[in-house]
C-alpha cells in the first residue's frame, strides 16, 4: 500500500484528509495513514526517513522552500506527466508554481491554496461593541479594536507563539506597507527598504496590535484563539484560512456568525501558500504507480472540492467549480482572478533558517521593550544570505 505521511491531526483536518483517502481507495489504492502531530515534527521525520533510505510513499510539506534541499539532493521523483496532463501551468497561481517547479521539473503536488493573513471577526462581539461597518482600512481596524476594548471584550485573540507573531507581522506588512514594500523586504531583502520610514510604520503597527491581546495570550494555540471568537469573548483574529475549519466544526456560518476580511484595501497582496505532497525517489515500480495514483486522485475535481471545503482552503486548480463554497472562499477565488494580487507568503521567499532568524527578532520585539530601530537592524541582519 501507499504510506502517506502528514500532520493533519485536528478534527477538521482529519476529516479533510479522509476525503483524499476515500478518493484513493475508490481508485483501487491502499492508503496507509501516518499522521504526526505538529508540522515541524512531521517534516523532520519525513526528511530523516528520506535521507535514511526508508522513505514513505508521499510526505506532506508546505508549498514553500521547505523541500528545496531534497530536490537539490536528487531525493524526489518528479510528477511532470501529471503536471502536463492536468495543465498546472495554466491553472495554478504563479507563486505556487515558482516553488514546486525547479529547472523545468515539477517536484510536488500542491493540493490547496491557503491565504495566511485573513482578518476574522465575531459578528456578536462587533455588535456588542457597536461596530456597524466592517473595517476597510488599517485605521478602521485599529478603531474597531479600540471599541472592542472599550466594551470590555478582548480586541485581538492571539496565540503568543513565534509563527503566529510572524503572521501578524506579514498582515501589517501587506496591509500597511503594500505589495511593493512587501517584496522589497522579503523577496529582495533590501537593507534600504528594511531601514526605511515606511517599514518602520509597519513595525509600529505590528507592535500596536499587542495593546489588544489578553494576559492569556503567550503560548496559546491558534485554534484556542479562534475559539475566543466563536464564543464572542474576543473580536478579531488574524490567521490563515485554516481557521475556517474551526468555525465550521462549531457550526458557525461565514457572513452570518463571523466575518472574513482578505485585505484592508483593494490592492492588498493576497499572501498564499498551501500544502503539497512530495514523492521520495524509489525504484520500486509498485511504489511509483502508487505515487502517480495519489497525485491523480488528490487533484480530481470532486476530491479537491470536498477536501478544501473542510480544510478551509481553496482548490489548487482554478477550473474547479467553487460555487457551493462559503462567502470567504468566494472572495478568495475572486481575488485570485486578479493576477497582480496573488503573492507568496513569507516562507516562499525565505529559507527556513532566514525565517527562523526573522521570527526570533519579531517575537523579541513583540514581547519586550525593544526600540523599533533596533528591530529594523535585527531584521536586516536576519535576512542576509
Coordinates of C-alpha atoms in Angstrom, one line a residue:
X1 CA 0.0 0.0 0.0
X2 CA 0.9 3.7 0.0
X3 CA 2.2 5.2 3.2
X4 CA 1.1 8.9 3.3
X5 CA 2.8 11.0 5.9
X6 CA 1.1 14.2 7.0
X7 CA 0.4 16.4 10.1
X8 CA -3.3 16.8 9.7
X9 CA -4.4 15.8 13.2
X10 CA -7.0 18.4 14.4
X11 CA -10.6 17.2 14.0
X12 CA -11.4 19.3 10.9
X13 CA -8.0 18.3 9.3
X14 CA -8.5 14.6 9.9
X15 CA -12.0 14.8 8.3
X16 CA -10.5 16.6 5.3
X17 CA -7.6 14.2 4.7
X18 CA -10.2 11.3 4.8
X19 CA -11.6 12.7 1.6
X20 CA -8.3 12.1 -0.1
X21 CA -8.0 8.6 1.4
X22 CA -11.6 7.8 0.2
X23 CA -10.8 9.0 -3.4
X24 CA -7.6 7.0 -3.4
X25 CA -9.3 3.8 -2.2
X26 CA -12.1 4.3 -4.7
X27 CA -9.5 4.3 -7.4
X28 CA -8.2 1.0 -6.2
X29 CA -5.3 2.2 -3.9
X30 CA -4.5 1.0 -0.4
X31 CA -4.0 4.1 1.8
X32 CA -1.7 3.8 4.8
X33 CA -2.1 6.8 7.1
X34 CA 0.9 8.1 9.1
X35 CA -0.3 11.2 10.9
X36 CA 2.3 13.0 13.0
X37 CA 1.2 15.9 15.3
X38 CA 3.0 19.1 14.6
X39 CA 4.1 20.3 11.2
X40 CA 7.8 20.8 12.2
X41 CA 7.9 17.4 13.8
X42 CA 6.3 15.7 10.7
X43 CA 8.7 17.4 8.3
X44 CA 11.7 16.4 10.4
X45 CA 10.6 12.7 10.5
X46 CA 9.9 12.8 6.7
X47 CA 13.4 14.2 5.9
X48 CA 15.1 11.8 8.3
X49 CA 13.4 8.8 6.6
X50 CA 14.0 10.0 3.1
X51 CA 17.7 10.7 3.7
X52 CA 18.0 7.4 5.7
X53 CA 16.7 5.4 2.8
X54 CA 13.4 4.3 4.3
X55 CA 11.0 6.8 2.7
X56 CA 7.2 7.0 2.9
X57 CA 5.4 6.9 -0.5
X58 CA 4.4 10.5 -0.1
X59 CA 5.1 13.2 2.5
X60 CA 3.4 16.5 3.2
X61 CA 5.2 19.8 3.2
X62 CA 4.1 23.4 2.8
X63 CA 4.3 24.9 -0.6
X64 CA 7.4 26.8 0.3
X65 CA 11.2 26.3 0.2
X66 CA 10.9 23.6 2.9
X67 CA 11.7 20.7 0.4
X68 CA 14.1 22.6 -1.8
X69 CA 17.1 20.8 -0.3
X70 CA 15.5 17.4 -1.1
X71 CA 15.1 18.5 -4.7
X72 CA 18.7 19.7 -4.9
X73 CA 20.0 16.4 -3.4
X74 CA 18.0 14.4 -6.0
X75 CA 15.8 12.7 -3.4
X76 CA 12.5 13.2 -5.0
X77 CA 10.6 11.8 -8.0
X78 CA 9.1 14.4 -10.4
X79 CA 5.5 14.4 -11.4
X80 CA 5.9 16.0 -14.8
X81 CA 3.4 13.8 -16.6
X82 CA 0.6 14.6 -14.2
X83 CA 1.5 18.4 -14.3
X84 CA 1.4 18.5 -18.1
X85 CA -1.8 16.4 -18.3
X86 CA -3.6 18.5 -15.7
X87 CA -2.4 21.8 -17.2
X88 CA -0.8 23.1 -13.9
X89 CA 0.9 26.0 -15.7
X90 CA -2.4 27.4 -16.8
X91 CA -4.5 26.5 -13.7
X92 CA -2.2 27.1 -10.7
X93 CA -1.2 30.5 -9.2
X94 CA 2.3 31.6 -10.2
X95 CA 3.7 31.9 -6.6
X96 CA 3.0 28.2 -6.1
X97 CA 4.4 27.1 -9.5
X98 CA 7.6 29.1 -8.6
X99 CA 8.1 26.9 -5.6
X100 CA 7.3 23.4 -7.0
X101 CA 8.9 23.8 -10.4
X102 CA 12.7 23.6 -10.4
X103 CA 14.8 23.6 -13.6
X104 CA 11.7 22.7 -15.6
X105 CA 10.5 19.8 -13.5
X106 CA 7.6 19.5 -11.1
X107 CA 8.6 18.1 -7.7
X108 CA 5.4 18.4 -5.6
X109 CA 1.7 18.0 -5.9
X110 CA 0.0 21.1 -4.3
X111 CA -3.4 20.3 -3.0
X112 CA -4.8 23.6 -1.8
X113 CA -4.3 27.3 -1.6
X114 CA -4.1 28.8 1.9
X115 CA -4.1 32.6 2.5
X116 CA -2.1 33.3 5.6
X117 CA -3.4 36.7 6.8
X118 CA -7.2 36.7 6.8
X119 CA -8.8 39.1 9.4
X120 CA -11.6 37.2 11.1
X121 CA -14.2 38.8 13.4
X122 CA -17.0 37.8 15.6
X123 CA -20.3 39.4 14.5
X124 CA -21.6 39.1 18.0
X125 CA -18.6 40.9 19.5
X126 CA -18.8 43.6 16.9
X127 CA -22.5 44.1 17.6
X128 CA -21.8 44.3 21.4
X129 CA -19.1 46.9 20.8
X130 CA -21.3 49.0 18.5
X131 CA -19.1 48.4 15.4
X132 CA -21.6 48.9 12.5
X133 CA -19.3 48.6 9.5
X134 CA -16.6 46.1 8.5
X135 CA -13.1 47.8 8.8
X136 CA -11.8 48.7 5.3
X137 CA -8.5 50.4 6.2
X138 CA -5.8 49.8 8.8
X139 CA -7.0 52.9 10.7
X140 CA -10.6 51.5 10.8
X141 CA -9.2 48.2 12.1
X142 CA -7.5 49.9 15.0
X143 CA -10.6 52.0 15.7
X144 CA -12.7 48.7 15.8
X145 CA -10.1 47.2 18.2
X146 CA -10.4 50.3 20.4
X147 CA -14.2 49.9 20.5
X148 CA -14.0 46.2 21.4
X149 CA -11.6 47.0 24.3
X150 CA -13.9 49.8 25.5
X151 CA -16.8 47.3 25.5
X152 CA -14.8 45.1 27.9
X153 CA -14.1 42.5 25.2
X154 CA -10.7 41.2 24.1
X155 CA -9.8 43.0 20.9
X156 CA -7.3 40.6 19.3
X157 CA -7.4 36.9 20.0
X158 CA -3.7 35.9 19.6
X159 CA -1.7 32.9 20.3
X160 CA 1.7 34.1 21.5
X161 CA 3.9 31.7 19.6
X162 CA 6.7 32.9 17.2
X163 CA 5.0 31.6 14.0
X164 CA 1.8 33.5 15.0
X165 CA 3.7 36.7 15.6
X166 CA 5.1 36.2 12.1
X167 CA 1.6 36.1 10.7
X168 CA 0.6 39.4 12.4
X169 CA 3.8 40.9 11.0
X170 CA 3.0 39.7 7.5
X171 CA -0.5 41.1 7.8
X172 CA 0.8 44.5 8.7
X173 CA 3.5 44.4 6.0
X174 CA 0.8 43.6 3.4
X175 CA -1.9 45.9 4.7
X176 CA 0.1 48.9 6.0
X177 CA 3.2 48.5 3.7
X178 CA 1.6 47.3 0.5
X179 CA 2.9 44.9 -2.2
X180 CA 6.0 46.8 -3.3
X181 CA 7.4 47.2 0.2
X182 CA 6.4 43.6 1.0
X183 CA 8.5 42.3 -2.0
X184 CA 11.4 44.6 -1.3
X185 CA 11.7 43.4 2.3
X186 CA 11.1 39.6 1.8
X187 CA 12.0 38.8 -1.8
X188 CA 14.8 41.3 -2.3
X189 CA 15.8 41.5 1.4
X190 CA 16.8 45.1 0.7
X191 CA 18.6 46.8 3.7
X192 CA 17.4 50.1 2.3
X193 CA 13.8 49.0 2.4
X194 CA 14.1 47.4 5.8
X195 CA 15.7 50.6 7.3
X196 CA 13.1 52.9 5.6
X197 CA 10.4 55.0 7.2
X198 CA 7.5 53.1 5.6
X199 CA 8.9 49.8 7.1
X200 CA 9.2 51.5 10.5
X201 CA 5.5 52.3 10.2
X202 CA 4.7 48.6 9.5
X203 CA 6.7 47.5 12.6
X204 CA 4.9 50.2 14.8
X205 CA 1.5 48.9 13.6
X206 CA 2.6 45.3 14.3
X207 CA 3.6 46.3 17.9
X208 CA 0.4 48.4 18.4
X209 CA -1.6 45.2 18.0
X210 CA -0.1 44.0 21.2
X211 CA -2.1 46.5 23.1
X212 CA -5.3 44.5 22.3
X213 CA -4.3 41.0 23.4
X214 CA -5.2 39.4 26.8
X215 CA -2.8 38.1 29.5
X216 CA -3.5 34.5 28.5
X217 CA -2.0 35.0 25.1
X218 CA 1.5 33.6 25.5
X219 CA 1.8 30.0 24.1
X220 CA -1.9 29.8 23.3
X221 CA -2.6 27.6 20.3
X222 CA -4.1 29.2 17.2
X223 CA -7.3 27.1 17.4
X224 CA -7.9 28.2 21.0
X225 CA -7.6 31.8 19.8
X226 CA -10.3 31.0 17.2
X227 CA -12.5 29.6 19.9
X228 CA -12.4 33.0 21.6
X229 CA -14.1 34.5 18.5
X230 CA -16.6 31.6 18.3
X231 CA -17.7 32.2 21.9
X232 CA -17.8 36.0 21.4
X233 CA -15.2 36.7 24.0
X234 CA -12.9 38.3 21.5
X235 CA -13.5 40.4 18.4
X236 CA -10.7 39.8 15.9
X237 CA -8.1 37.2 15.0
X238 CA -5.5 37.4 12.2
X239 CA -4.9 33.9 11.0
X240 CA -4.8 31.7 7.9
X241 CA -8.0 30.3 6.4
X242 CA -7.4 27.0 8.1
X243 CA -9.3 28.8 10.9
X244 CA -12.5 28.3 8.9
X245 CA -12.3 24.6 9.8
X246 CA -12.8 25.6 13.5
X247 CA -15.7 27.8 12.7
X248 CA -17.3 25.1 10.6
X249 CA -16.8 22.5 13.4
X250 CA -18.6 24.9 15.8
X251 CA -21.5 25.1 13.3
X252 CA -20.8 28.8 12.6
X253 CA -21.6 30.3 9.2
X254 CA -19.4 32.7 7.3
X255 CA -21.1 36.1 6.8
X256 CA -23.7 35.3 9.5
X257 CA -21.8 34.4 12.7
X258 CA -18.3 35.6 11.6
X259 CA -16.8 37.9 9.0
X260 CA -13.7 37.4 6.9
X261 CA -11.6 40.3 5.5
X262 CA -8.9 39.3 3.0
X263 CA -7.3 42.7 2.9
X264 CA -7.8 46.3 4.2
X265 CA -7.9 47.8 0.7
X266 CA -8.5 46.8 -2.9
X267 CA -4.8 46.3 -3.8
X268 CA -3.6 44.5 -0.7
X269 CA -1.4 41.5 -1.7
X270 CA -3.2 38.1 -1.1
X271 CA -0.5 36.1 0.6
X272 CA -0.7 32.5 -0.5
X273 CA 1.0 29.2 0.2
X274 CA -0.6 25.8 0.9
X275 CA 0.1 22.1 1.4
X276 CA 1.8 19.8 -1.0
X277 CA 2.9 16.2 -1.2
X278 CA 6.4 15.2 -2.4
X279 CA 7.2 11.7 -3.7
X280 CA 10.5 10.4 -2.5
X281 CA 12.8 8.7 -5.0
X282 CA 12.2 5.0 -5.3
X283 CA 12.9 2.4 -8.0
X284 CA 10.1 0.1 -6.8
X285 CA 7.6 0.1 -9.7
X286 CA 4.7 -0.6 -7.4
X287 CA 5.6 2.5 -5.3
X288 CA 5.9 4.7 -8.3
X289 CA 2.5 3.6 -9.5
X290 CA 1.1 4.4 -6.1
X291 CA 2.7 7.9 -6.2
X292 CA 1.1 8.6 -9.6
X293 CA -2.3 7.4 -8.4
X294 CA -2.0 9.6 -5.3
X295 CA -1.1 12.6 -7.5
X296 CA -4.1 11.9 -9.8
X297 CA -6.8 11.2 -7.1
X298 CA -5.8 14.2 -4.9
X299 CA -6.2 16.6 -7.8
X300 CA -9.5 15.2 -9.1
X301 CA -12.2 18.0 -9.0
X302 CA -14.5 16.1 -6.6
X303 CA -11.8 15.3 -4.1
X304 CA -10.4 18.8 -4.4
X305 CA -13.8 20.4 -3.6
X306 CA -14.6 18.0 -0.7
X307 CA -11.2 18.3 0.9
X308 CA -10.9 22.1 0.7
X309 CA -14.4 22.7 1.9
X310 CA -13.5 21.0 5.2
X311 CA -9.9 22.3 5.3
X312 CA -10.9 25.9 4.8
X313 CA -8.7 26.3 1.8
X314 CA -9.2 26.9 -1.9
X315 CA -8.8 24.2 -4.6
X316 CA -5.4 24.4 -6.2
X317 CA -6.8 24.3 -9.8
X318 CA -8.7 27.4 -11.0
X319 CA -11.2 25.3 -13.1
X320 CA -12.8 23.6 -10.1
X321 CA -16.4 24.8 -9.6
X322 CA -16.4 26.6 -6.2
X323 CA -20.0 28.0 -6.4
X324 CA -21.0 25.7 -3.4
X325 CA -18.2 27.1 -1.2
X326 CA -18.7 29.7 1.5
X327 CA -18.5 33.5 1.1
X328 CA -14.9 33.7 2.3
X329 CA -13.8 31.1 -0.3
X330 CA -15.8 33.0 -3.0
X331 CA -14.0 36.2 -2.0
X332 CA -10.6 34.5 -2.3
X333 CA -11.4 33.0 -5.7
X334 CA -12.5 36.4 -7.0
X335 CA -9.2 37.9 -5.8
X336 CA -7.1 35.2 -7.4
X337 CA -8.6 36.2 -10.8
X338 CA -6.6 39.4 -10.5
X339 CA -3.1 38.1 -11.2
X340 CA -1.5 41.1 -9.6
X341 CA -2.7 40.3 -6.1
X342 CA -1.5 36.7 -5.6
X343 CA 1.8 37.0 -3.8
X344 CA 3.8 34.3 -2.0
X345 CA 3.7 34.3 1.8
X346 CA 6.9 34.8 3.8
X347 CA 8.3 31.3 3.5
X348 CA 8.0 31.2 -0.2
X349 CA 10.9 33.8 -0.3
X350 CA 12.9 32.9 2.8
X351 CA 14.9 29.7 3.7
X352 CA 13.8 28.0 6.9
X353 CA 16.9 29.5 8.6
X354 CA 16.2 33.0 7.5
X355 CA 12.6 32.7 8.6
X356 CA 13.6 31.3 12.0
X357 CA 16.0 34.2 12.4
X358 CA 13.3 36.7 11.5
X359 CA 10.8 35.1 13.9
X360 CA 13.3 35.4 16.7
X361 CA 13.6 39.2 16.1
X362 CA 9.8 39.7 15.7
X363 CA 9.0 37.7 18.9
X364 CA 11.6 39.6 20.9
X365 CA 10.3 42.9 19.6
X366 CA 6.7 41.8 20.4
X367 CA 7.4 40.7 24.0
X368 CA 10.0 43.2 25.1
X369 CA 10.6 47.0 25.0
X370 CA 13.0 46.7 22.1
X371 CA 13.1 50.0 20.2
X372 CA 11.7 49.9 16.7
X373 CA 15.1 51.0 15.2
X374 CA 16.8 48.0 16.9
X375 CA 14.1 45.7 15.4
X376 CA 14.8 47.1 11.9
X377 CA 18.6 46.4 12.4
X378 CA 17.8 42.9 13.7
X379 CA 15.6 42.1 10.7
X380 CA 18.2 43.4 8.2
X381 CA 20.7 41.1 9.9
X382 CA 18.3 38.1 10.0
X383 CA 17.6 38.4 6.2
X384 CA 21.2 38.5 5.0
X385 CA 22.1 35.4 3.0

